[in-house]
XYZ file of C-alpha atoms in Angstrom:
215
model
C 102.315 52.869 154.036
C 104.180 50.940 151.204
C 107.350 51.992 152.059
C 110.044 49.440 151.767
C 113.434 51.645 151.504
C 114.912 53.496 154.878
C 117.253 56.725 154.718
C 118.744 57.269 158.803
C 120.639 59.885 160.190
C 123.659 59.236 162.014
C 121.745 60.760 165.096
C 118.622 58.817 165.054
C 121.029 56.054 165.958
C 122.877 55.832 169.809
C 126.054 54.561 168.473
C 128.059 53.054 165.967
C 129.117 50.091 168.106
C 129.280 46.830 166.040
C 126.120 45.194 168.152
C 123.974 48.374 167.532
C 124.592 47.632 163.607
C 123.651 43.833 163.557
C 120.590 44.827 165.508
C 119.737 47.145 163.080
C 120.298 45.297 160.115
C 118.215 42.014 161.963
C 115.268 44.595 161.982
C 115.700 45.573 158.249
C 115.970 41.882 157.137
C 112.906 40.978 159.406
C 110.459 43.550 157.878
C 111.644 43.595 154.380
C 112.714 47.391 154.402
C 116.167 48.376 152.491
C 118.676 50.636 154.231
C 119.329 52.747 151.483
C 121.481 55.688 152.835
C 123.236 56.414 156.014
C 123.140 60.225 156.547
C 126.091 61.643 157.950
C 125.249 65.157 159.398
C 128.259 66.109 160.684
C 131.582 67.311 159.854
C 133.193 69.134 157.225
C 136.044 67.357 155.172
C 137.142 70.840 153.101
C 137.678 72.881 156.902
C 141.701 72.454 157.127
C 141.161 72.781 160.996
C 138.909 70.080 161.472
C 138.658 67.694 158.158
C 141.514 64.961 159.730
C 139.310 64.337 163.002
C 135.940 64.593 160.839
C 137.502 62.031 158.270
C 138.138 59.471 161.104
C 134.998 60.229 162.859
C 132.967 59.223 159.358
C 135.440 56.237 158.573
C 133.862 54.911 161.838
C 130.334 55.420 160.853
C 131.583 53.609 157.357
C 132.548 50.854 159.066
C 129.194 51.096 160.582
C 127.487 51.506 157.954
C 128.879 48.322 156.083
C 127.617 46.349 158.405
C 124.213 47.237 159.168
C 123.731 47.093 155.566
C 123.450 50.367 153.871
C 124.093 50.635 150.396
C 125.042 54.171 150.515
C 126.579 56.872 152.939
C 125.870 60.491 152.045
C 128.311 62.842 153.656
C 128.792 66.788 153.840
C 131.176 67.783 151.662
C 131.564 71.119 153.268
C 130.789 73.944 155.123
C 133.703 76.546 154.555
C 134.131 78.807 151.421
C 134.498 77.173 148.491
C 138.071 78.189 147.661
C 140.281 75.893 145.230
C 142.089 74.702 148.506
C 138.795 73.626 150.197
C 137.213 72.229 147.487
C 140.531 70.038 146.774
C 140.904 69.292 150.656
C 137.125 67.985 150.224
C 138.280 66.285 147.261
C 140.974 64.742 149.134
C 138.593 63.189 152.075
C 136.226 62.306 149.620
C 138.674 60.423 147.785
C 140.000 58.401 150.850
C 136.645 57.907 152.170
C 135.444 56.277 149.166
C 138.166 53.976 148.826
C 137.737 52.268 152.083
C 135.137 49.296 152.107
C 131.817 49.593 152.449
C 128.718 51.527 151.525
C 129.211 54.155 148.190
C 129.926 57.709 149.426
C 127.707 60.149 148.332
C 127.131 64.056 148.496
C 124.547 66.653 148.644
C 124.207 70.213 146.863
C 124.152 71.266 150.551
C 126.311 73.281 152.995
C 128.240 76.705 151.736
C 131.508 74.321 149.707
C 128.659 73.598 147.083
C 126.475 76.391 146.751
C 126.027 76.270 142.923
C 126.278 73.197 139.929
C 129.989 74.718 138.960
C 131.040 73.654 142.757
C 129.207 70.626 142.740
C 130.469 69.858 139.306
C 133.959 70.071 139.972
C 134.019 67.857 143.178
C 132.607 64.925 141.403
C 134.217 65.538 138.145
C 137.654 65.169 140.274
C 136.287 61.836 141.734
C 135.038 60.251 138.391
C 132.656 58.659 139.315
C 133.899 57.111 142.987
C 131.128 59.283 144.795
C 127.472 59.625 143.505
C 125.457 62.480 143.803
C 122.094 62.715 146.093
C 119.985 66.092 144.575
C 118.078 67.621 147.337
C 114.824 70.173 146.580
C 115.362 72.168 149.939
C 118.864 73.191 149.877
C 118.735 75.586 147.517
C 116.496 78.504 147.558
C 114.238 79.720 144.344
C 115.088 80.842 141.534
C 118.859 79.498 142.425
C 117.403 75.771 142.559
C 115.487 76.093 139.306
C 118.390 77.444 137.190
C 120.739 75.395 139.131
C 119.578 71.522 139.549
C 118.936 71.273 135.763
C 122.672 71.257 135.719
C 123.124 68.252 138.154
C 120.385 66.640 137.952
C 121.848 64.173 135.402
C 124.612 62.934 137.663
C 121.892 61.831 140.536
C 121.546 58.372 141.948
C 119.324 59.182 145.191
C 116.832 62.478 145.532
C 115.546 63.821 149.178
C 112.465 64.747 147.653
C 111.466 67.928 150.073
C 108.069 70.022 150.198
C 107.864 73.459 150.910
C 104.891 73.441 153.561
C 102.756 76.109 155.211
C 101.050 74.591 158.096
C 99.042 72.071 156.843
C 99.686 72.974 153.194
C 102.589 72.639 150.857
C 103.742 73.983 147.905
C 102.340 71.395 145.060
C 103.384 73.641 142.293
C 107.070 74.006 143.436
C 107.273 70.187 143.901
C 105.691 69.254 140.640
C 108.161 71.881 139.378
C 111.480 69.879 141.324
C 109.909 66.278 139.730
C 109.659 67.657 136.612
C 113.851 68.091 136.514
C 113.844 64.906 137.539
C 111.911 63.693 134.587
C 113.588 65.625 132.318
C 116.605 64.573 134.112
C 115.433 61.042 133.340
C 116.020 59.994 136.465
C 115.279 56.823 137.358
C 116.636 56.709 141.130
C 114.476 56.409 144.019
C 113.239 59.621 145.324
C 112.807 59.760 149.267
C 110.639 61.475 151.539
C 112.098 63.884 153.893
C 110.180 65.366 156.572
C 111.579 67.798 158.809
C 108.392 68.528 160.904
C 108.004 68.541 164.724
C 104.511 66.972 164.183
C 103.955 64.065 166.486
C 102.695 61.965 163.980
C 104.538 62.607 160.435
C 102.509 60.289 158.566
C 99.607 62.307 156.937
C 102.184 64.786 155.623
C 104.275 61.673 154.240
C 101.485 60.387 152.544
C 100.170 63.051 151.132
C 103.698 63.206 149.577
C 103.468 59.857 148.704
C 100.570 60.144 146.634
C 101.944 63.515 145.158
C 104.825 61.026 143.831
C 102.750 58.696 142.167
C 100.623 60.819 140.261
């Protein structure tokens, strides 16, 4: 399929035990594929009653992650209010997360801490530049997502470059739409295929997508 880079989600994975890692990266170096992002789909480092056991649980998958070989870890930054006091209590996790060794911390305009660029913004702005930024299509809804990426698209290093489908269709004209703040974005980043079907067999839909991309 010409694919050669690999984003995983903590939970396509049994465990983060050191041998499950060296496995893992044995099959990347064998076949040539990069492990570009561990996902982290869990926890919630701005929730005062659960960020300290959250933050431990994802300085384990950093470790993890190191040594399997992913360049980057993308992480929730949130999923409470975004009040001043969660935002800097994400800011806070964030902060010590990213100064661990390892794979480069990343976040998501995802989850209800960032549900606009101002949010978004601020977080990184208060990390200068020790997290990166992956922009997502899906997480935000029309016409919040077309007013609102424009405004962070700049700061993006990864993309999850999501369709809107209908059965067997998808939305061409809201993807071309997405790219195109991308482009204008100029960014040059690697954009990566996310499908969330239940299809047994995901690869006509990722291909499709993949030829969307190159046009």
């Amino acid at each position: 399929h010409g694919v050669f880079r690999l984003e995983v989600c903590h939970f396509h994975l049994p465990d983060y035990r050191p041998e499950t890692a060296d496995e893992l990266r044995h099959v990347a170096e064998e076949t040539g594929v990069e492990l570009q992002s561990l996902l982290a789909d869990f926890g919630d480092l701005a929730n005062e009653e659960t960020s300290f056991e959250d933050l431990q649980e994802l300085r384990r998958w950093k470790k993890f992650a190191a040594r399997a070989g992913f360049g980057r870890m993308r992480v929730i930054a949130g999923d409470v209010e975004p009040t001043s006091a969660n935002l800097d209590r994400a800011i806070g996790g964030l902060r010590s997360l990213a100064e661990l060794p390892g794979p480069r911390i990343a976040i998501e305009n995802w989850k209800r801490l960032l549900p606009d660029a101002q949010r978004v913004n601020r977080v990184l702005d208060a990390l200068d530049g020790s997290v990166g930024l992956c922009l997502d299509f899906g997480n935000w809804e029309s016409p919040l997502k077309e007013r609102e990426l424009p405004k962070i698209a700049r700061r993006a290093e990864t993309s999850h470059a999501k369709a809107r489908w209908n059965g067997d269709e998808f939305d061409a004209a809201d993807y071309d739409r997405m790219l195109g703040i991308l482009t204008d974005a100029q960014f040059r980043g690697p954009a990566v295929i996310v499908d969330g079907s239940s299809d047994e067999d995901p690869w006509p839909r990722i291909d499709r997508l993949l030829d969307r991309l190159s046009l």
